[in-house]
Each structure stands twice: as structure tokens, then as C-alpha cells.
Amino acid sequence: MQNSMFHVRLNARRATLVAAIAAAFPALPTYALTLSAEADAKTSQVVVQGDKPSSLPTEIPTTIEGIQAKEIERNINAIDAEDALKYLPSLLVRKRYVGDYNHAVLATRASGTGNSARSMVYADGILLSNLLGNGATFTPRWGLVTPEEIERVDVLYGPFSAAYPGNSVGAVVDYRTRMPKAFEAHAKVLGFSENFQLYGTDKTYSGKQLSASLGNRQGDFSWWLNLNQLDSDGHPIAFTNKLMSAGVTSTAGKVVTGAVAGKNPQNQDWWILGATGQYHTIQDHAKVKLAYDFSPTLHAAYTFGYWRNKMDSGVESYLRDASGNPVYSGDVNIKGKKYTLSATDMSNSQNRLEHLSHGLNLKSSSKGVFDWEVAASLYDYNKDIARSPLVAIPAADSGGAGRITDQSGTGWNTLALKGIWRPDTQHTVEFGYQREAYHLKTLVSDTGNWIAGNADKQFSAFRGDTSLQSLYAQDAWRITPHWKTIIGVRAEQWKADKGALANASTTLNFASRSENFVSPKAAIAYASGGDWTYKASLGRAVRMPTVSELYQGTISNTTIVNNDPNLKPEKSWTTEWSAERSLHDGRGLLRTTLFHERTSDALYSQTNTLVTPNVTNIQNVDDIRTTGLEIAFADNDVLLPGLDISASLTYADSVIVRNDKFPASVNKRQPRIPDWRANLLLSYRVTDKFSSSLGIRYSGKQYSALDNSDVNADTYFGFSDFLVADLRLRYQVARQWSAAIGIDNLNNKKYWAFHPYTQRSVVAELKFDF
């Protein structure tokens, strides 16, 4: 099968995929896995050959999706690492513009784009998920992976593996990057451009990306180096606004024109006065990977990652005075009503970030009775400075009073000790010890010059640590040639300590906390003896509160007013029932999955209307229920040779069942979970050198407010439905040269996830491979 996403070789009548496919249950044919069934009727073993996921468990007890480098290169306009996930079922990355480094949250079946702590992202075993907090500003560190170095991506759905903590309740994303088998070199030049028209903005925003890679294997030693720079001018993502009802009928204030009338998500009339958050970002990435084979069964690897981000934001005021000059602050008069623009309503900002990552792995792979692995990783905010003004200064090169937010020294580290025991052909036991530790340190200081000044005086600060120690075990038992079960358990000890919150004059310390939890997992699978496989899975997940949720708040009169260090963890029970049919002798497949999740003490920002109606903070929502259906299909050479199709459709009914603190939210939809999602990817290999693809993505109705009061979705702050199409054409110019051109959002849909998504964009690239 030519260039197949998922190649399965089945041996005649034994082609039932018996054990391994029941455990792995790969839903879309998007990663290369070759299965050969032994003809021996006594054992009926399934031998797994070829590439495997890099850090996912040996026996995967739930649905898995994936995609290989060749499919990314052929079908996706991939500029950032998260683009590789674009067409996988039930997934959405809230990427607002190219290079979005602080809001690109991953959403899954029952977790929205406000729940970043309900999924996990790894690259070569290094944790990229930012579990210091939960929400839009705690996104995975996608910048530590570039599309050129990706060998494959696998996604494990749901909390059904005992090898992962409760943050896996949504999904586990595992990037595996390249390691060479011989000398190789790669270079790529990419450019992109977007014509953005919204409110009073009508401009073109463009950027470029340069990437180079080198690698070699010399005997038992191999190495890989990847360098990448992204220079991106993103469109504006925020808009200054004033409710029309806030205006005071008066002749006072500077008479201005240019304000754009509209309605906010609650359908209230407002004025849009200017565009802010127009980020110019320059991101530098470097990755070094070293590997050594001590023996045919003992391997060591070290990974170093460097990511630097320089961001300067711009402002565009729509307001003009009588002389045509832009107006940024002060009292203004719009159609006979006075409004006051504060100094920070239209202001610039800067970020200067340098983050480092380290990963070390030592692993045995004898495939015998016992194998083991030791893995450790470190993610370090070596430098993390954000600057913003307190004065109305539209020019980015002007000074003035401001604030500096310094998170340098923040980070996390992980340690994992893993074992695999194969006492016989019927059992594979995986077990291990894991430790994760998170440290958050934030200092906000006043400065006399927000661009170049030093930190003069503390304005506020907070800090805190959390850690999680876990023991886990799971046994994959091949009961008969047709039946397989997986039973696992995870025991966890969570600790939060060293928490403190401060303002300019007062520091308040929090008491330490320690809690223990046990999460069972179970699955059973049946291979019918034909082309059908059936499976049911059950798992509990405990998602611990993050450092930010516990300790980030404010102080008023020596009292903490808007954070709760006693938050309960989220506790979810998730079930999944699947039926999968192999099509055309393994060239394709069809999967149907029914899923259900019940979450108690879900963590959301809300107002306790019964006790503290004037305070909004992170609170526990008593009970949320989600029930849904996912259908995934993929096949190759459909109707004509070279035409490959993959498609998925997801329906989710996610409802708040109980919320005593905010009764108005009961029986309303869980925020940011659309009722329908759908993806379609058509890939056609016109010739051996020329390929084309058309992707279509759909997301249905959703809300952002817990009480679903944001009924107008097609506006700033709104979360709208969308239907967008993407096009890509790729041509192999010569053996070592290829070129591609693509269009994302071909139909130029204007859609929202609080901020506006990218409008129609053209992407062009030229690549050299040696």
C-alpha cells in the first residue's frame, strides 16, 4: 500500500488483530505499525514490529491516534508543532496566530480550551505541559519542538493508563523526534502572509521561518541538531471597548470619530475603540540529541532544548480627533456621550523569555522476561520577564512608568523508574515509580521606565510548590486468543507547600497540604475472529490543583480575598466503549466510540453568588457530566489509486449537573465544549512527485460562561462555531528539493475563541533534504 498512514499486515485467517490491536486500539490509520500473526494455533501471538510510540506504555489500554512525519509533510501546512494535531478526532489547539506561545491550549473530548491541566504533552519523554496552572496562559511549551524534527506524534485518549497522572483525563500527546541512522542534513525556508480585516483594522501580517538540521550515526553513537527561527507579525488579538450604556450624555471630552459599533457576547451594545495585542514575536529554537547504545539491548539518550522568545506588542487606535490624530487616552466624546479611556486601555507590552529543557533516558529493550527504564527531565524558566506601561504611550520605543513581572526560576522536573515483566506469553506487567515537582515564583515590581528600567519596588508576589509521587502497576492478560483484559492501579501522594502571597507591604504564608489518592483502571477487549474488535474501558483520574490555582491572588487589608489554598482536586470517572472494523485487508478502518465522563469538584473561575457575590476566583464545581459519541474513518486508495481519506465526527453533551455556589449554571453546558466537532482530510497523490490535500474542520456551538449567558458568539470575548477549509500542494522538484504552497482558512471564516483566530493565510515553503 503506497504511502499508507497505517500499514497492517494480516496473515490469512489469523487476521483478527487479537491481542495487540485490542490493547492499542489505534483508531485512525495514521502511524506505521506492522502486525504479523503467527500461524501457530497453540499460541496465536501477535508480534509487533516497526516503530512504536516513544514513551507510551507497551500495552496501550485505550484509543490511540497518530500521524507520521511523511503525512504531516504531505498534508498539513505545519508551521508550529501543534499543527500536527489539526485533523485528529476530537482535538483542538486554540492557536490564535503563528507562534502563539501563551494561549495555544489543547482541548479534548470533555475538556475545553480553558482546561490546559486536563491533558499532557511530551516530547521524547520530556514533559512540555505547563502544569503550574490551568487556563489559557499555561499552555504546553510547543516551541521546544519544531515540525521538521518530528518523526511521529501519538495521542492516547482518556485516563485509562495507570502510567500517567490525573492530568491525562483528556489525552496524552507524545512527540517523537528524529534520530538518524546515517548522515543527513535538512534545511527549510517558509513564509506566510495573512490579510486581516476586522472592526477598524485592515492590514496584512506576515512572517518567515528558517530551519536547519544535521544528524549522523557512527557505530553505537548518534546525534541530532536542529536550529529554527520564527519571525512572526501576528494580527491583533484584543480590542479596547466601552459599553454604550457607560457613556454619560455630555458635551465634555474630546470629540472623536472612528469608534466601531457592535454587541458584546451578552448582546449589549458597545463601542470598539482600538486594536491591541498585535504581537511581533521572534522565537529561536535549538535542540541537541545524543544517543549511545551500550549494547544491543541497553540504550542511553540525552536531550537539550533551548527556546528564546522576544515579543513586542503594538497598538492601533481607531479614534481620531478633529485634526485626524489618533487618540489613546483621556475623556472622549462619541456621538454626544463622554467616555473615559484609562492609561492602560490601549498600551503596549514586552516579553523576553529564555527557557531550557533537559532530558535523560537509560533503557533496556531485550524483549525478554524483564526490561527497565530510568527517565528524568527538567524544564527551567531561565529568564522570563514581561513589561507593561502604566501610562498611555502608543509608541513602543517610549518610556514611562510601568510594571515588570519576573518569573525567572520557575519550572518543573520529573523522574520515572519503569519496569516491564513478562512472566509468560499471556501476561505483560508494567510498573513504576514517578515523581513530578513544580515550582512557581512570580514577582511584580514597579519601574520608572517600563521598557528599560530596573525593578524599583515590589508591587505584588506569589510563590509555591507542588509535588506528586506515584506508584503504578498494570497487567495486560491475554486470557484467550480472542479475549484480553488490562487491569491497573495508580497510588498517588500529592503535596503543596511553601505557598506565599504578598503585596507591597504584607506577606502571607499558606499552610502545607498533603493528600493521598488511588485510581483504578480496567479494560477488556474481544476480537471476534473476523474484522471486528470490541472494547470497554474504565478509569479514575484525580487532577490535582495547580500552584497558580492555589496561591495566585491578592491581599486586601491583610486578608486574602480571591484565592483558595484549600481547593479540592478534580475527580473524574471515565468510561469508553468502542467497536472497530478493519477495512480492505487492513488498509483502512472504521471506529465508533461511546464515551462518558463524570467529574466532581471541577476547577473553574466563578462567583459564589450565595456567599461572596463580589468576588470571582477559582472554585470547585460540584458535578459535571459528559456523554458523547466519536466516529473515525480512514482508508487508502478510495475510488481511485492515490486518494486517501480520513474523517471523524464527535458529539458531546456536557452539562453542569450541580453547582451549589453558582446555581444559575446548573443544567447549562460546560464551557468551551462544542456540541459537534468534525474533521475531513482528503489527500490525493497525483503523481509520485505531486500531491495535494484538502482539509475541512468544523466546530459547533459552545459557550464560555458557566451560565451560558454569552449568547452572541461572533464577537470579541465570544466562542463561535466555525467551518474552515485548508489546502496544500506539494511538489518534489528533485531528489533533494521539494516545494509546497498552501492556504489555511481558504474560505476566510472570521471566528473566535475569546480572541480572533487567523483569517485566510498563504503559506509557502522550500525544503532541502540530503
PDB file of C-alpha atoms in Angstrom, residues 577-724:
ATOM      1  CA  TRP A 577     -16.953   1.585  24.657  1.00  0.00           C
ATOM      2  CA  SER A 578     -15.544   1.029  21.162  1.00  0.00           C
ATOM      3  CA  ALA A 579     -16.194  -1.107  18.107  1.00  0.00           C
ATOM      4  CA  GLU A 580     -13.596  -1.156  15.351  1.00  0.00           C
ATOM      5  CA  ARG A 581     -13.725  -2.753  11.927  1.00  0.00           C
ATOM      6  CA  SER A 582     -10.676  -3.393   9.759  1.00  0.00           C
ATOM      7  CA  LEU A 583     -11.356  -2.499   6.116  1.00  0.00           C
ATOM      8  CA  HIS A 584      -9.874  -3.870   2.907  1.00  0.00           C
ATOM      9  CA  ASP A 585      -7.422  -6.322   4.434  1.00  0.00           C
ATOM     10  CA  GLY A 586      -6.105  -3.770   6.885  1.00  0.00           C
ATOM     11  CA  ARG A 587      -5.727  -0.810   4.525  1.00  0.00           C
ATOM     12  CA  GLY A 588      -8.306   1.168   6.462  1.00  0.00           C
ATOM     13  CA  LEU A 589     -10.595   1.034   9.431  1.00  0.00           C
ATOM     14  CA  LEU A 590     -13.798   2.349  10.940  1.00  0.00           C
ATOM     15  CA  ARG A 591     -14.157   3.031  14.677  1.00  0.00           C
ATOM     16  CA  THR A 592     -17.147   4.016  16.770  1.00  0.00           C
ATOM     17  CA  THR A 593     -16.598   5.054  20.387  1.00  0.00           C
ATOM     18  CA  LEU A 594     -19.153   5.944  23.045  1.00  0.00           C
ATOM     19  CA  PHE A 595     -17.598   7.858  25.948  1.00  0.00           C
ATOM     20  CA  HIS A 596     -18.877   9.087  29.296  1.00  0.00           C
ATOM     21  CA  GLU A 597     -17.215  11.179  31.980  1.00  0.00           C
ATOM     22  CA  ARG A 598     -18.427  12.259  35.418  1.00  0.00           C
ATOM     23  CA  THR A 599     -16.304  14.893  37.175  1.00  0.00           C
ATOM     24  CA  SER A 600     -16.779  16.077  40.738  1.00  0.00           C
ATOM     25  CA  ASP A 601     -15.162  19.214  42.198  1.00  0.00           C
ATOM     26  CA  ALA A 602     -14.218  20.553  38.749  1.00  0.00           C
ATOM     27  CA  LEU A 603     -11.980  23.623  38.986  1.00  0.00           C
ATOM     28  CA  TYR A 604     -13.414  26.764  37.379  1.00  0.00           C
ATOM     29  CA  SER A 605     -13.291  30.506  37.902  1.00  0.00           C
ATOM     30  CA  GLN A 606     -16.694  31.659  39.086  1.00  0.00           C
ATOM     31  CA  THR A 607     -18.561  33.865  41.546  1.00  0.00           C
ATOM     32  CA  ASN A 608     -20.054  32.397  44.712  1.00  0.00           C
ATOM     33  CA  THR A 609     -23.354  34.222  44.378  1.00  0.00           C
ATOM     34  CA  LEU A 610     -24.605  32.945  47.741  1.00  0.00           C
ATOM     35  CA  VAL A 611     -21.651  33.998  49.933  1.00  0.00           C
ATOM     36  CA  THR A 612     -19.239  36.375  48.139  1.00  0.00           C
ATOM     37  CA  PRO A 613     -21.152  37.865  45.188  1.00  0.00           C
ATOM     38  CA  ASN A 614     -18.452  40.491  44.553  1.00  0.00           C
ATOM     39  CA  VAL A 615     -15.513  38.058  44.364  1.00  0.00           C
ATOM     40  CA  THR A 616     -14.639  35.876  41.389  1.00  0.00           C
ATOM     41  CA  ASN A 617     -11.960  33.213  41.871  1.00  0.00           C
ATOM     42  CA  ILE A 618     -11.123  29.557  41.262  1.00  0.00           C
ATOM     43  CA  GLN A 619     -13.735  27.351  42.934  1.00  0.00           C
ATOM     44  CA  ASN A 620     -14.913  23.742  42.887  1.00  0.00           C
ATOM     45  CA  VAL A 621     -17.940  22.993  40.729  1.00  0.00           C
ATOM     46  CA  ASP A 622     -19.769  20.066  42.319  1.00  0.00           C
ATOM     47  CA  ASP A 623     -20.655  17.834  39.368  1.00  0.00           C
ATOM     48  CA  ILE A 624     -20.239  17.854  35.572  1.00  0.00           C
ATOM     49  CA  ARG A 625     -21.427  15.075  33.244  1.00  0.00           C
ATOM     50  CA  THR A 626     -20.301  14.479  29.651  1.00  0.00           C
ATOM     51  CA  THR A 627     -21.657  11.828  27.294  1.00  0.00           C
ATOM     52  CA  GLY A 628     -20.634  11.607  23.682  1.00  0.00           C
ATOM     53  CA  LEU A 629     -20.063   9.618  20.524  1.00  0.00           C
ATOM     54  CA  GLU A 630     -16.964   9.628  18.318  1.00  0.00           C
ATOM     55  CA  ILE A 631     -16.782   8.086  14.847  1.00  0.00           C
ATOM     56  CA  ALA A 632     -13.477   7.832  12.994  1.00  0.00           C
ATOM     57  CA  PHE A 633     -12.856   6.503   9.490  1.00  0.00           C
ATOM     58  CA  ALA A 634      -9.761   6.198   7.333  1.00  0.00           C
ATOM     59  CA  ASP A 635      -8.978   4.377   4.114  1.00  0.00           C
ATOM     60  CA  ASN A 636      -6.437   4.476   1.305  1.00  0.00           C
ATOM     61  CA  ASP A 637      -6.844   4.369  -2.451  1.00  0.00           C
ATOM     62  CA  VAL A 638     -10.549   5.148  -2.150  1.00  0.00           C
ATOM     63  CA  LEU A 639     -12.369   5.072  -5.504  1.00  0.00           C
ATOM     64  CA  LEU A 640      -9.097   5.718  -7.359  1.00  0.00           C
ATOM     65  CA  PRO A 641      -5.426   4.989  -6.678  1.00  0.00           C
ATOM     66  CA  GLY A 642      -3.719   7.672  -4.609  1.00  0.00           C
ATOM     67  CA  LEU A 643      -6.833   9.081  -2.910  1.00  0.00           C
ATOM     68  CA  ASP A 644      -6.688   8.692   0.888  1.00  0.00           C
ATOM     69  CA  ILE A 645      -9.498   9.779   3.185  1.00  0.00           C
ATOM     70  CA  SER A 646      -9.628  10.238   6.939  1.00  0.00           C
ATOM     71  CA  ALA A 647     -12.616  11.693   8.751  1.00  0.00           C
ATOM     72  CA  SER A 648     -14.060  11.980  12.225  1.00  0.00           C
ATOM     73  CA  LEU A 649     -17.271  13.158  13.820  1.00  0.00           C
ATOM     74  CA  THR A 650     -17.744  13.829  17.544  1.00  0.00           C
ATOM     75  CA  TYR A 651     -20.862  14.694  19.502  1.00  0.00           C
ATOM     76  CA  ALA A 652     -20.551  15.728  23.163  1.00  0.00           C
ATOM     77  CA  ASP A 653     -23.363  16.520  25.595  1.00  0.00           C
ATOM     78  CA  SER A 654     -21.510  18.147  28.501  1.00  0.00           C
ATOM     79  CA  VAL A 655     -23.694  19.561  31.272  1.00  0.00           C
ATOM     80  CA  ILE A 656     -23.168  21.056  34.737  1.00  0.00           C
ATOM     81  CA  VAL A 657     -25.322  18.852  36.947  1.00  0.00           C
ATOM     82  CA  ARG A 658     -24.701  20.526  40.309  1.00  0.00           C
ATOM     83  CA  ASN A 659     -23.023  23.772  41.384  1.00  0.00           C
ATOM     84  CA  ASP A 660     -24.174  24.994  44.791  1.00  0.00           C
ATOM     85  CA  LYS A 661     -22.001  28.133  44.685  1.00  0.00           C
ATOM     86  CA  PHE A 662     -23.453  29.324  41.371  1.00  0.00           C
ATOM     87  CA  PRO A 663     -26.955  27.844  40.887  1.00  0.00           C
ATOM     88  CA  ALA A 664     -27.523  29.758  37.636  1.00  0.00           C
ATOM     89  CA  SER A 665     -25.066  27.415  35.926  1.00  0.00           C
ATOM     90  CA  VAL A 666     -26.948  24.184  36.727  1.00  0.00           C
ATOM     91  CA  ASN A 667     -28.207  22.325  33.642  1.00  0.00           C
ATOM     92  CA  LYS A 668     -26.089  24.571  31.424  1.00  0.00           C
ATOM     93  CA  ARG A 669     -23.383  23.334  29.048  1.00  0.00           C
ATOM     94  CA  GLN A 670     -19.817  23.007  30.286  1.00  0.00           C
ATOM     95  CA  PRO A 671     -17.811  25.964  28.932  1.00  0.00           C
ATOM     96  CA  ARG A 672     -15.855  25.609  25.717  1.00  0.00           C
ATOM     97  CA  ILE A 673     -17.100  22.117  24.853  1.00  0.00           C
ATOM     98  CA  PRO A 674     -18.823  22.317  21.433  1.00  0.00           C
ATOM     99  CA  ASP A 675     -21.760  20.049  20.777  1.00  0.00           C
ATOM    100  CA  TRP A 676     -20.319  18.859  17.446  1.00  0.00           C
ATOM    101  CA  ARG A 677     -16.822  18.528  16.043  1.00  0.00           C
ATOM    102  CA  ALA A 678     -15.843  17.142  12.644  1.00  0.00           C
ATOM    103  CA  ASN A 679     -12.699  16.781  10.543  1.00  0.00           C
ATOM    104  CA  LEU A 680     -12.206  15.622   6.964  1.00  0.00           C
ATOM    105  CA  LEU A 681      -8.850  15.208   5.255  1.00  0.00           C
ATOM    106  CA  LEU A 682      -8.637  14.281   1.566  1.00  0.00           C
ATOM    107  CA  SER A 683      -5.150  13.510   0.300  1.00  0.00           C
ATOM    108  CA  TYR A 684      -4.509  12.787  -3.364  1.00  0.00           C
ATOM    109  CA  ARG A 685      -1.168  11.702  -4.809  1.00  0.00           C
ATOM    110  CA  VAL A 686      -1.493  12.976  -8.370  1.00  0.00           C
ATOM    111  CA  THR A 687       1.893  11.529  -9.327  1.00  0.00           C
ATOM    112  CA  ASP A 688       4.886  10.199  -7.436  1.00  0.00           C
ATOM    113  CA  LYS A 689       6.165  13.782  -7.239  1.00  0.00           C
ATOM    114  CA  PHE A 690       2.984  15.822  -6.889  1.00  0.00           C
ATOM    115  CA  SER A 691       0.485  15.562  -4.025  1.00  0.00           C
ATOM    116  CA  SER A 692      -2.451  17.631  -2.874  1.00  0.00           C
ATOM    117  CA  SER A 693      -4.651  17.734   0.190  1.00  0.00           C
ATOM    118  CA  LEU A 694      -7.857  19.393   1.292  1.00  0.00           C
ATOM    119  CA  GLY A 695      -8.740  19.561   4.975  1.00  0.00           C
ATOM    120  CA  ILE A 696     -12.045  20.665   6.472  1.00  0.00           C
ATOM    121  CA  ARG A 697     -12.522  21.438  10.169  1.00  0.00           C
ATOM    122  CA  TYR A 698     -15.825  22.084  11.925  1.00  0.00           C
ATOM    123  CA  SER A 699     -16.686  23.055  15.489  1.00  0.00           C
ATOM    124  CA  GLY A 700     -20.241  23.642  16.688  1.00  0.00           C
ATOM    125  CA  LYS A 701     -21.961  25.823  19.227  1.00  0.00           C
ATOM    126  CA  GLN A 702     -20.252  26.429  22.562  1.00  0.00           C
ATOM    127  CA  TYR A 703     -20.232  28.856  25.473  1.00  0.00           C
ATOM    128  CA  SER A 704     -17.564  30.459  27.632  1.00  0.00           C
ATOM    129  CA  ALA A 705     -19.660  31.477  30.653  1.00  0.00           C
ATOM    130  CA  LEU A 706     -20.738  28.857  33.181  1.00  0.00           C
ATOM    131  CA  ASP A 707     -24.326  30.123  33.000  1.00  0.00           C
ATOM    132  CA  ASN A 708     -24.199  30.205  29.166  1.00  0.00           C
ATOM    133  CA  SER A 709     -25.079  33.893  29.187  1.00  0.00           C
ATOM    134  CA  ASP A 710     -22.676  34.640  26.303  1.00  0.00           C
ATOM    135  CA  VAL A 711     -25.273  34.109  23.609  1.00  0.00           C
ATOM    136  CA  ASN A 712     -23.588  36.261  20.949  1.00  0.00           C
ATOM    137  CA  ALA A 713     -20.559  34.206  19.935  1.00  0.00           C
ATOM    138  CA  ASP A 714     -19.377  36.096  16.845  1.00  0.00           C
ATOM    139  CA  THR A 715     -17.639  38.934  18.634  1.00  0.00           C
ATOM    140  CA  TYR A 716     -14.647  39.760  20.797  1.00  0.00           C
ATOM    141  CA  PHE A 717     -14.811  37.630  24.001  1.00  0.00           C
ATOM    142  CA  GLY A 718     -17.090  35.186  22.152  1.00  0.00           C
ATOM    143  CA  PHE A 719     -16.545  31.488  21.357  1.00  0.00           C
ATOM    144  CA  SER A 720     -18.057  30.832  17.968  1.00  0.00           C
ATOM    145  CA  ASP A 721     -18.712  27.849  15.778  1.00  0.00           C
ATOM    146  CA  PHE A 722     -16.658  27.567  12.604  1.00  0.00           C
ATOM    147  CA  LEU A 723     -16.244  25.703   9.338  1.00  0.00           C
ATOM    148  CA  VAL A 724     -12.865  26.238   7.667  1.00  0.00           C
TER     149      VAL A 724
END
